[in-house]
Amino acid sequence: MMNLIHKIIRFLKRETVLTCAWILAIISAFFVHPDSRYISYIDFSSLLILWSLMVIMQFFSSEGIFVLTGKKLLTLTKKIWQLALVLILLCFFTSMLITNDVALITFVPFSILMLTACNRKDLLIPVIVLQTIAANTGSMFTPVGNPQNLYLFSLMNCSLKEFLMLMLPYTGFSFILLLGGILLLKNKTEPCGNMKDDSSFIRINPLTSGIYALLFITAILTVLKFIPFYVLAGLVLIATLIIKAPILLKADYALLFTFIGFFIFTGNIARIEVFKKALENLVAGNEVLTGIAASQVISNVPAALLLSGFASNLKALTTGVNIGGLGTLIASMASLISYKLYTQTPECKKSSYMLYFTTANIITLLLLISLNFLIKFTPLY
């Protein structure tokens, strides 16, 4: 019995955001007693699309497709700055399609391996931090780049082109800042040695990979509302049960249940008039700043879920929670992934990492906030 209790406590500590979401949901249930309207709170479309994308990405990751792509690109590098460029931009561009979490889970360990092989462990902190910023800023560009974009895009009455144009200035400016960060690396012109292409051991099954490529295209079409979400989820479930059933267990169900907890909480709050009015007055017209501020404390996915029901401008909120993924370590949960991966390396320097991470993130955050004000007050806005 005690062993079970300890396991539950460890789980609750590990999944802090999930725990907080359900504590808030339960507390709100005392004010708005459970009834038939509860089911209407839950956005099943967003949840099933997110689950489908998680399963598809888990397949590609388990097959080594992302690592294979990275290894092929690294064979072209000669100097340390070129190696760093490839490692960082892999996170930046792949996060637009495979999400920031998957990009970091895939390429941070890959980077640790490559930099250690080059005897440049001194670059682990700056490169991993820049990879984290790259994943968070690259993923903000597309509706499928991160969970908050997927959810908010489903609520917004806008086309894919409008969404891309909304986030393009911030992603484009971030790309320039990342290039500047690479230029600041120490001894960047040193040779890194010839990167041998040792990817021959990775065996890609063309048939199953082709099936999941088609499923990914189906997911994009579903996000764009051309295909019903239940069709996508059904196809992913059937294909995975036939091809690689264990992958179904690897989806981030904690994140999905976090969504449900916040759906219940925000749904109940919207039915309590005094709280609803207070939050509307706080958020409406201040979506960018409240999105940024809330993200620093509870991370940007919960911030998007909490504030979306009270925002009058969802495009501004999308900008706020995406920019808000920079700053503190918990502003984006993806940042915790790279931090944990770094702390698992021998002789890691946690305090140095936190100092570099916080400095780089705050500088990037302030510059993106400045860009937002410039865009907001320009006559072309």
GROMACS .gro file of C-alpha atoms in nm:
model
  381
    1MET     CA    1   0.000   0.000   0.000
    2MET     CA    2   0.275   0.242   0.098
    3ASN     CA    3   0.461   0.156  -0.223
    4LEU     CA    4   0.153   0.250  -0.426
    5ILE     CA    5   0.120   0.580  -0.238
    6HIS     CA    6   0.486   0.662  -0.305
    7LYS     CA    7   0.437   0.589  -0.675
    8ILE     CA    8   0.134   0.818  -0.688
    9ILE     CA    9   0.324   1.096  -0.510
   10ARG     CA   10   0.618   1.062  -0.751
   11PHE     CA   11   0.379   1.076  -1.047
   12LEU     CA   12   0.205   1.388  -0.913
   13LYS     CA   13   0.541   1.558  -0.858
   14ARG     CA   14   0.660   1.464  -1.206
   15GLU     CA   15   0.336   1.581  -1.369
   16THR     CA   16   0.295   1.909  -1.183
   17VAL     CA   17   0.092   2.084  -1.453
   18LEU     CA   18  -0.144   1.787  -1.485
   19THR     CA   19  -0.191   1.784  -1.108
   20CYS     CA   20  -0.263   2.158  -1.095
   21ALA     CA   21  -0.511   2.131  -1.384
   22TRP     CA   22  -0.716   1.866  -1.206
   23ILE     CA   23  -0.697   2.040  -0.867
   24LEU     CA   24  -0.844   2.350  -1.032
   25ALA     CA   25  -1.105   2.137  -1.212
   26ILE     CA   26  -1.212   1.967  -0.888
   27ILE     CA   27  -1.229   2.296  -0.695
   28SER     CA   28  -1.438   2.454  -0.971
   29ALA     CA   29  -1.676   2.155  -0.957
   30PHE     CA   30  -1.781   2.263  -0.605
   31PHE     CA   31  -1.909   2.589  -0.753
   32VAL     CA   32  -2.058   2.439  -1.070
   33HIS     CA   33  -2.178   2.090  -0.993
   34PRO     CA   34  -2.117   1.826  -1.263
   35ASP     CA   35  -2.399   1.811  -1.515
   36SER     CA   36  -2.465   1.728  -1.880
   37ARG     CA   37  -2.291   2.049  -1.994
   38TYR     CA   38  -1.951   1.923  -1.874
   39ILE     CA   39  -1.905   1.712  -2.185
   40SER     CA   40  -1.945   2.023  -2.403
   41TYR     CA   41  -1.639   2.179  -2.237
   42ILE     CA   42  -1.404   1.926  -2.395
   43ASP     CA   43  -1.270   1.998  -2.742
   44PHE     CA   44  -1.254   1.641  -2.870
   45SER     CA   45  -1.141   1.760  -3.212
   46SER     CA   46  -0.820   1.917  -3.077
   47LEU     CA   47  -0.753   1.624  -2.844
   48LEU     CA   48  -0.787   1.356  -3.111
   49ILE     CA   49  -0.584   1.551  -3.368
   50LEU     CA   50  -0.311   1.606  -3.106
   51TRP     CA   51  -0.317   1.237  -3.011
   52SER     CA   52  -0.295   1.136  -3.378
   53LEU     CA   53   0.005   1.362  -3.437
   54MET     CA   54   0.175   1.224  -3.125
   55VAL     CA   55   0.138   0.866  -3.249
   56ILE     CA   56   0.256   0.953  -3.601
   57MET     CA   57   0.564   1.133  -3.467
   58GLN     CA   58   0.640   0.846  -3.229
   59PHE     CA   59   0.648   0.612  -3.528
   60PHE     CA   60   0.889   0.830  -3.726
   61SER     CA   61   1.108   0.876  -3.420
   62SER     CA   62   1.116   0.504  -3.337
   63GLU     CA   63   1.217   0.424  -3.695
   64GLY     CA   64   1.517   0.657  -3.671
   65ILE     CA   65   1.402   0.872  -3.964
   66PHE     CA   66   1.483   1.202  -3.792
   67VAL     CA   67   1.827   1.085  -3.677
   68LEU     CA   68   1.899   0.952  -4.026
   69THR     CA   69   1.818   1.294  -4.172
   70GLY     CA   70   2.048   1.462  -3.921
   71LYS     CA   71   2.336   1.224  -3.987
   72LYS     CA   72   2.312   1.282  -4.361
   73LEU     CA   73   2.330   1.659  -4.309
   74LEU     CA   74   2.625   1.634  -4.069
   75THR     CA   75   2.842   1.465  -4.332
   76LEU     CA   76   2.861   1.809  -4.497
   77THR     CA   77   3.012   1.986  -4.194
   78LYS     CA   78   3.381   2.076  -4.169
   79LYS     CA   79   3.394   2.351  -3.905
   80ILE     CA   80   3.245   2.370  -3.556
   81TRP     CA   81   3.016   2.658  -3.654
   82GLN     CA   82   2.878   2.447  -3.940
   83LEU     CA   83   2.814   2.159  -3.700
   84ALA     CA   84   2.637   2.392  -3.456
   85LEU     CA   85   2.439   2.547  -3.741
   86VAL     CA   86   2.308   2.208  -3.855
   87LEU     CA   87   2.224   2.094  -3.501
   88ILE     CA   88   2.037   2.414  -3.416
   89LEU     CA   89   1.854   2.455  -3.745
   90LEU     CA   90   1.745   2.091  -3.738
   91CYS     CA   91   1.546   2.181  -3.426
   92PHE     CA   92   1.424   2.507  -3.577
   93PHE     CA   93   1.284   2.368  -3.902
   94THR     CA   94   1.174   2.020  -3.793
   95SER     CA   95   0.980   2.161  -3.497
   96MET     CA   96   0.747   2.329  -3.746
   97LEU     CA   97   0.616   1.985  -3.843
   98ILE     CA   98   0.713   1.735  -3.573
   99THR     CA   99   0.651   1.968  -3.271
  100ASN     CA  100   0.906   2.130  -3.041
  101ASP     CA  101   0.897   1.840  -2.793
  102VAL     CA  102   0.981   1.574  -3.051
  103ALA     CA  103   1.252   1.792  -3.209
  104LEU     CA  104   1.430   1.830  -2.875
  105ILE     CA  105   1.386   1.468  -2.767
  106THR     CA  106   1.540   1.363  -3.100
  107PHE     CA  107   1.819   1.611  -3.159
  108VAL     CA  108   1.949   1.712  -2.815
  109PRO     CA  109   2.090   1.361  -2.740
  110PHE     CA  110   2.215   1.357  -3.098
  111SER     CA  111   2.398   1.687  -3.035
  112ILE     CA  112   2.550   1.563  -2.710
  113LEU     CA  113   2.687   1.264  -2.899
  114MET     CA  114   2.828   1.474  -3.186
  115LEU     CA  115   2.990   1.745  -2.969
  116THR     CA  116   3.143   1.485  -2.741
  117ALA     CA  117   3.287   1.305  -3.043
  118CYS     CA  118   3.444   1.635  -3.156
  119ASN     CA  119   3.589   1.692  -2.808
  120ARG     CA  120   3.387   2.013  -2.776
  121LYS     CA  121   3.185   1.944  -2.464
  122ASP     CA  122   3.242   2.310  -2.374
  123LEU     CA  123   2.978   2.391  -2.636
  124LEU     CA  124   2.710   2.164  -2.491
  125ILE     CA  125   2.539   2.439  -2.292
  126PRO     CA  126   2.526   2.709  -2.562
  127VAL     CA  127   2.428   2.467  -2.837
  128ILE     CA  128   2.154   2.294  -2.633
  129VAL     CA  129   2.016   2.628  -2.516
  130LEU     CA  130   2.010   2.758  -2.873
  131GLN     CA  131   1.846   2.433  -2.985
  132THR     CA  132   1.577   2.486  -2.721
  133ILE     CA  133   1.513   2.842  -2.838
  134ALA     CA  134   1.515   2.718  -3.198
  135ALA     CA  135   1.253   2.452  -3.125
  136ASN     CA  136   1.028   2.694  -2.937
  137THR     CA  137   1.051   2.970  -3.197
  138GLY     CA  138   1.040   2.743  -3.501
  139SER     CA  139   0.734   2.558  -3.372
  140MET     CA  140   0.539   2.882  -3.329
  141PHE     CA  141   0.522   2.923  -3.708
  142THR     CA  142   0.273   2.645  -3.789
  143PRO     CA  143  -0.057   2.520  -3.644
  144VAL     CA  144   0.099   2.175  -3.585
  145GLY     CA  145   0.425   2.301  -3.434
  146ASN     CA  146   0.304   2.285  -3.074
  147PRO     CA  147  -0.011   2.197  -2.876
  148GLN     CA  148  -0.122   2.554  -2.808
  149ASN     CA  149  -0.112   2.641  -3.179
  150LEU     CA  150  -0.315   2.334  -3.269
  151TYR     CA  151  -0.579   2.425  -3.010
  152LEU     CA  152  -0.596   2.798  -3.086
  153PHE     CA  153  -0.599   2.745  -3.463
  154SER     CA  154  -0.905   2.524  -3.420
  155LEU     CA  155  -1.078   2.814  -3.243
  156MET     CA  156  -0.972   3.089  -3.481
  157ASN     CA  157  -1.163   3.171  -3.793
  158CYS     CA  158  -0.856   3.211  -4.009
  159SER     CA  159  -0.687   3.036  -4.300
  160LEU     CA  160  -0.351   2.861  -4.290
  161LYS     CA  161  -0.200   3.152  -4.483
  162GLU     CA  162  -0.329   3.402  -4.226
  163PHE     CA  163  -0.184   3.197  -3.941
  164LEU     CA  164   0.155   3.166  -4.109
  165MET     CA  165   0.164   3.538  -4.184
  166LEU     CA  166   0.069   3.614  -3.822
  167MET     CA  167   0.370   3.426  -3.684
  168LEU     CA  168   0.616   3.482  -3.972
  169PRO     CA  169   0.772   3.805  -3.835
  170TYR     CA  170   0.850   3.642  -3.500
  171THR     CA  171   0.983   3.318  -3.647
  172GLY     CA  172   1.184   3.506  -3.910
  173PHE     CA  173   1.335   3.743  -3.652
  174SER     CA  174   1.414   3.448  -3.424
  175PHE     CA  175   1.600   3.281  -3.711
  176ILE     CA  176   1.824   3.588  -3.741
  177LEU     CA  177   1.883   3.590  -3.364
  178LEU     CA  178   1.982   3.222  -3.372
  179LEU     CA  179   2.238   3.293  -3.643
  180GLY     CA  180   2.375   3.569  -3.423
  181GLY     CA  181   2.398   3.327  -3.133
  182ILE     CA  182   2.602   3.085  -3.344
  183LEU     CA  183   2.845   3.364  -3.429
  184LEU     CA  184   2.909   3.413  -3.056
  185LEU     CA  185   3.027   3.055  -3.002
  186LYS     CA  186   3.388   3.018  -2.888
  187ASN     CA  187   3.649   2.883  -3.130
  188LYS     CA  188   3.378   2.827  -3.387
  189THR     CA  189   3.620   2.810  -3.681
  190GLU     CA  190   3.801   2.504  -3.549
  191PRO     CA  191   3.766   2.189  -3.759
  192CYS     CA  192   3.523   1.932  -3.622
  193GLY     CA  193   3.668   1.641  -3.816
  194ASN     CA  194   3.498   1.450  -4.091
  195MET     CA  195   3.160   1.329  -3.982
  196LYS     CA  196   3.131   0.976  -4.112
  197ASP     CA  197   2.796   0.862  -4.238
  198ASP     CA  198   2.736   0.570  -3.999
  199SER     CA  199   2.364   0.559  -4.064
  200SER     CA  200   2.373   0.239  -4.268
  201PHE     CA  201   2.247   0.044  -3.964
  202ILE     CA  202   1.916   0.233  -3.979
  203ARG     CA  203   1.669   0.034  -4.184
  204ILE     CA  204   1.368   0.225  -4.313
  205ASN     CA  205   1.067   0.025  -4.423
  206PRO     CA  206   0.934   0.212  -4.730
  207LEU     CA  207   0.585   0.066  -4.699
  208THR     CA  208   0.516   0.149  -4.334
  209SER     CA  209   0.697   0.484  -4.357
  210GLY     CA  210   0.489   0.567  -4.663
  211ILE     CA  211   0.170   0.482  -4.475
  212TYR     CA  212   0.261   0.714  -4.189
  213ALA     CA  213   0.365   0.986  -4.432
  214LEU     CA  214   0.015   0.964  -4.578
  215LEU     CA  215  -0.129   0.975  -4.226
  216PHE     CA  216   0.072   1.289  -4.155
  217ILE     CA  217  -0.067   1.452  -4.471
  218THR     CA  218  -0.413   1.343  -4.354
  219ALA     CA  219  -0.344   1.509  -4.017
  220ILE     CA  220  -0.251   1.837  -4.190
  221LEU     CA  221  -0.570   1.821  -4.396
  222THR     CA  222  -0.765   1.754  -4.076
  223VAL     CA  223  -0.613   2.059  -3.907
  224LEU     CA  224  -0.722   2.258  -4.212
  225LYS     CA  225  -1.072   2.112  -4.167
  226PHE     CA  226  -1.080   1.918  -4.496
  227ILE     CA  227  -1.113   1.581  -4.317
  228PRO     CA  228  -1.318   1.505  -4.002
  229PHE     CA  229  -1.103   1.456  -3.693
  230TYR     CA  230  -1.263   1.119  -3.610
  231VAL     CA  231  -1.163   0.985  -3.953
  232LEU     CA  232  -0.799   1.076  -3.886
  233ALA     CA  233  -0.804   0.923  -3.535
  234GLY     CA  234  -0.965   0.603  -3.667
  235LEU     CA  235  -0.709   0.565  -3.945
  236VAL     CA  236  -0.416   0.624  -3.708
  237LEU     CA  237  -0.555   0.376  -3.455
  238ILE     CA  238  -0.615   0.101  -3.712
  239ALA     CA  239  -0.280   0.151  -3.889
  240THR     CA  240  -0.084   0.153  -3.564
  241LEU     CA  241  -0.259  -0.155  -3.424
  242ILE     CA  242  -0.161  -0.342  -3.741
  243ILE     CA  243   0.191  -0.203  -3.792
  244LYS     CA  244   0.336  -0.117  -3.450
  245ALA     CA  245   0.085  -0.137  -3.166
  246PRO     CA  246   0.326  -0.054  -2.876
  247ILE     CA  247   0.360   0.300  -3.013
  248LEU     CA  248   0.007   0.371  -2.890
  249LEU     CA  249   0.139   0.357  -2.534
  250LYS     CA  250   0.405   0.621  -2.603
  251ALA     CA  251   0.173   0.914  -2.672
  252ASP     CA  252   0.184   1.187  -2.405
  253TYR     CA  253  -0.142   1.100  -2.229
  254ALA     CA  254  -0.048   1.324  -1.936
  255LEU     CA  255  -0.067   1.624  -2.171
  256LEU     CA  256  -0.403   1.507  -2.308
  257PHE     CA  257  -0.548   1.473  -1.957
  258THR     CA  258  -0.399   1.812  -1.869
  259PHE     CA  259  -0.605   1.957  -2.155
  260ILE     CA  260  -0.920   1.790  -2.019
  261GLY     CA  261  -0.857   1.925  -1.669
  262PHE     CA  262  -0.820   2.279  -1.797
  263PHE     CA  263  -1.122   2.240  -2.025
  264ILE     CA  264  -1.335   2.154  -1.720
  265PHE     CA  265  -1.189   2.437  -1.512
  266THR     CA  266  -1.233   2.707  -1.778
  267GLY     CA  267  -1.578   2.576  -1.869
  268ASN     CA  268  -1.690   2.606  -1.508
  269ILE     CA  269  -1.531   2.949  -1.461
  270ALA     CA  270  -1.719   3.072  -1.770
  271ARG     CA  271  -2.045   2.977  -1.592
  272ILE     CA  272  -1.958   3.179  -1.281
  273GLU     CA  273  -2.049   3.532  -1.385
  274VAL     CA  274  -1.829   3.722  -1.141
  275PHE     CA  275  -1.514   3.528  -1.235
  276LYS     CA  276  -1.600   3.539  -1.603
  277LYS     CA  277  -1.633   3.919  -1.601
  278ALA     CA  278  -1.312   3.964  -1.402
  279LEU     CA  279  -1.107   3.746  -1.638
  280GLU     CA  280  -1.260   3.907  -1.948
  281ASN     CA  281  -1.167   4.252  -1.813
  282LEU     CA  282  -0.813   4.132  -1.738
  283VAL     CA  283  -0.749   3.951  -2.066
  284ALA     CA  284  -0.954   4.133  -2.331
  285GLY     CA  285  -0.736   4.386  -2.510
  286ASN     CA  286  -0.425   4.264  -2.326
  287GLU     CA  287  -0.397   3.918  -2.481
  288VAL     CA  288  -0.029   3.945  -2.578
  289LEU     CA  289   0.097   4.061  -2.240
  290THR     CA  290  -0.130   3.835  -2.033
  291GLY     CA  291  -0.032   3.540  -2.255
  292ILE     CA  292   0.336   3.614  -2.199
  293ALA     CA  293   0.298   3.672  -1.824
  294ALA     CA  294   0.086   3.361  -1.763
  295SER     CA  295   0.327   3.147  -1.966
  296GLN     CA  296   0.619   3.241  -1.740
  297VAL     CA  297   0.439   3.089  -1.442
  298ILE     CA  298   0.228   2.799  -1.572
  299SER     CA  299   0.385   2.744  -1.920
  300ASN     CA  300   0.233   2.842  -2.253
  301VAL     CA  301   0.005   2.543  -2.319
  302PRO     CA  302  -0.199   2.583  -1.997
  303ALA     CA  303  -0.191   2.961  -2.047
  304ALA     CA  304  -0.351   2.920  -2.389
  305LEU     CA  305  -0.618   2.687  -2.248
  306LEU     CA  306  -0.696   2.914  -1.953
  307LEU     CA  307  -0.707   3.246  -2.138
  308SER     CA  308  -0.871   3.142  -2.466
  309GLY     CA  309  -1.222   3.147  -2.322
  310PHE     CA  310  -1.185   3.508  -2.209
  311ALA     CA  311  -0.985   3.659  -2.496
  312SER     CA  312  -1.149   3.890  -2.746
  313ASN     CA  313  -0.855   3.855  -2.989
  314LEU     CA  314  -0.734   3.498  -3.034
  315LYS     CA  315  -0.466   3.602  -3.283
  316ALA     CA  316  -0.311   3.828  -3.020
  317LEU     CA  317  -0.334   3.551  -2.761
  318THR     CA  318  -0.161   3.311  -3.002
  319THR     CA  319   0.119   3.562  -3.041
  320GLY     CA  320   0.142   3.608  -2.663
  321VAL     CA  321   0.160   3.243  -2.562
  322ASN     CA  322   0.407   3.164  -2.840
  323ILE     CA  323   0.640   3.449  -2.747
  324GLY     CA  324   0.575   3.356  -2.384
  325GLY     CA  325   0.738   3.017  -2.442
  326LEU     CA  326   1.065   3.204  -2.396
  327GLY     CA  327   1.181   3.333  -2.059
  328THR     CA  328   1.169   3.099  -1.760
  329LEU     CA  329   1.255   2.731  -1.775
  330ILE     CA  330   0.888   2.638  -1.733
  331ALA     CA  331   0.754   2.893  -1.984
  332SER     CA  332   0.755   2.609  -2.238
  333MET     CA  333   0.745   2.252  -2.110
  334ALA     CA  334   0.965   2.159  -2.406
  335SER     CA  335   1.247   2.355  -2.239
  336LEU     CA  336   1.239   2.112  -1.949
  337ILE     CA  337   1.309   1.827  -2.190
  338SER     CA  338   1.643   1.966  -2.307
  339TYR     CA  339   1.736   2.066  -1.950
  340LYS     CA  340   1.675   1.712  -1.821
  341LEU     CA  341   1.869   1.563  -2.112
  342TYR     CA  342   2.165   1.792  -2.040
  343THR     CA  343   2.165   1.711  -1.666
  344GLN     CA  344   2.204   1.343  -1.755
  345THR     CA  345   2.545   1.411  -1.914
  346PRO     CA  346   2.863   1.344  -1.713
  347GLU     CA  347   3.005   1.650  -1.536
  348CYS     CA  348   2.703   1.864  -1.621
  349LYS     CA  349   2.700   2.220  -1.482
  350LYS     CA  350   2.341   2.292  -1.384
  351SER     CA  351   2.400   2.645  -1.254
  352SER     CA  352   2.594   2.743  -1.568
  353TYR     CA  353   2.317   2.600  -1.784
  354MET     CA  354   2.047   2.793  -1.597
  355LEU     CA  355   2.245   3.117  -1.620
  356TYR     CA  356   2.304   3.080  -1.995
  357PHE     CA  357   1.948   2.960  -2.056
  358THR     CA  358   1.784   3.242  -1.860
  359THR     CA  359   2.004   3.512  -2.012
  360ALA     CA  360   1.955   3.395  -2.371
  361ASN     CA  361   1.581   3.342  -2.324
  362ILE     CA  362   1.514   3.677  -2.159
  363ILE     CA  363   1.711   3.862  -2.428
  364THR     CA  364   1.518   3.680  -2.702
  365LEU     CA  365   1.186   3.736  -2.521
  366LEU     CA  366   1.248   4.111  -2.481
  367LEU     CA  367   1.347   4.147  -2.846
  368LEU     CA  368   1.034   3.962  -2.961
  369ILE     CA  369   0.817   4.177  -2.733
  370SER     CA  370   0.979   4.485  -2.887
  371LEU     CA  371   0.903   4.345  -3.232
  372ASN     CA  372   0.541   4.293  -3.129
  373PHE     CA  373   0.508   4.658  -3.021
  374LEU     CA  374   0.669   4.768  -3.346
  375ILE     CA  375   0.423   4.561  -3.550
  376LYS     CA  376   0.127   4.671  -3.338
  377PHE     CA  377   0.191   5.040  -3.376
  378THR     CA  378   0.312   5.050  -3.734
  379PRO     CA  379   0.062   5.197  -3.983
  380LEU     CA  380   0.076   4.870  -4.181
  381TYR     CA  381  -0.060   4.663  -3.891
   0.00000   0.00000   0.00000
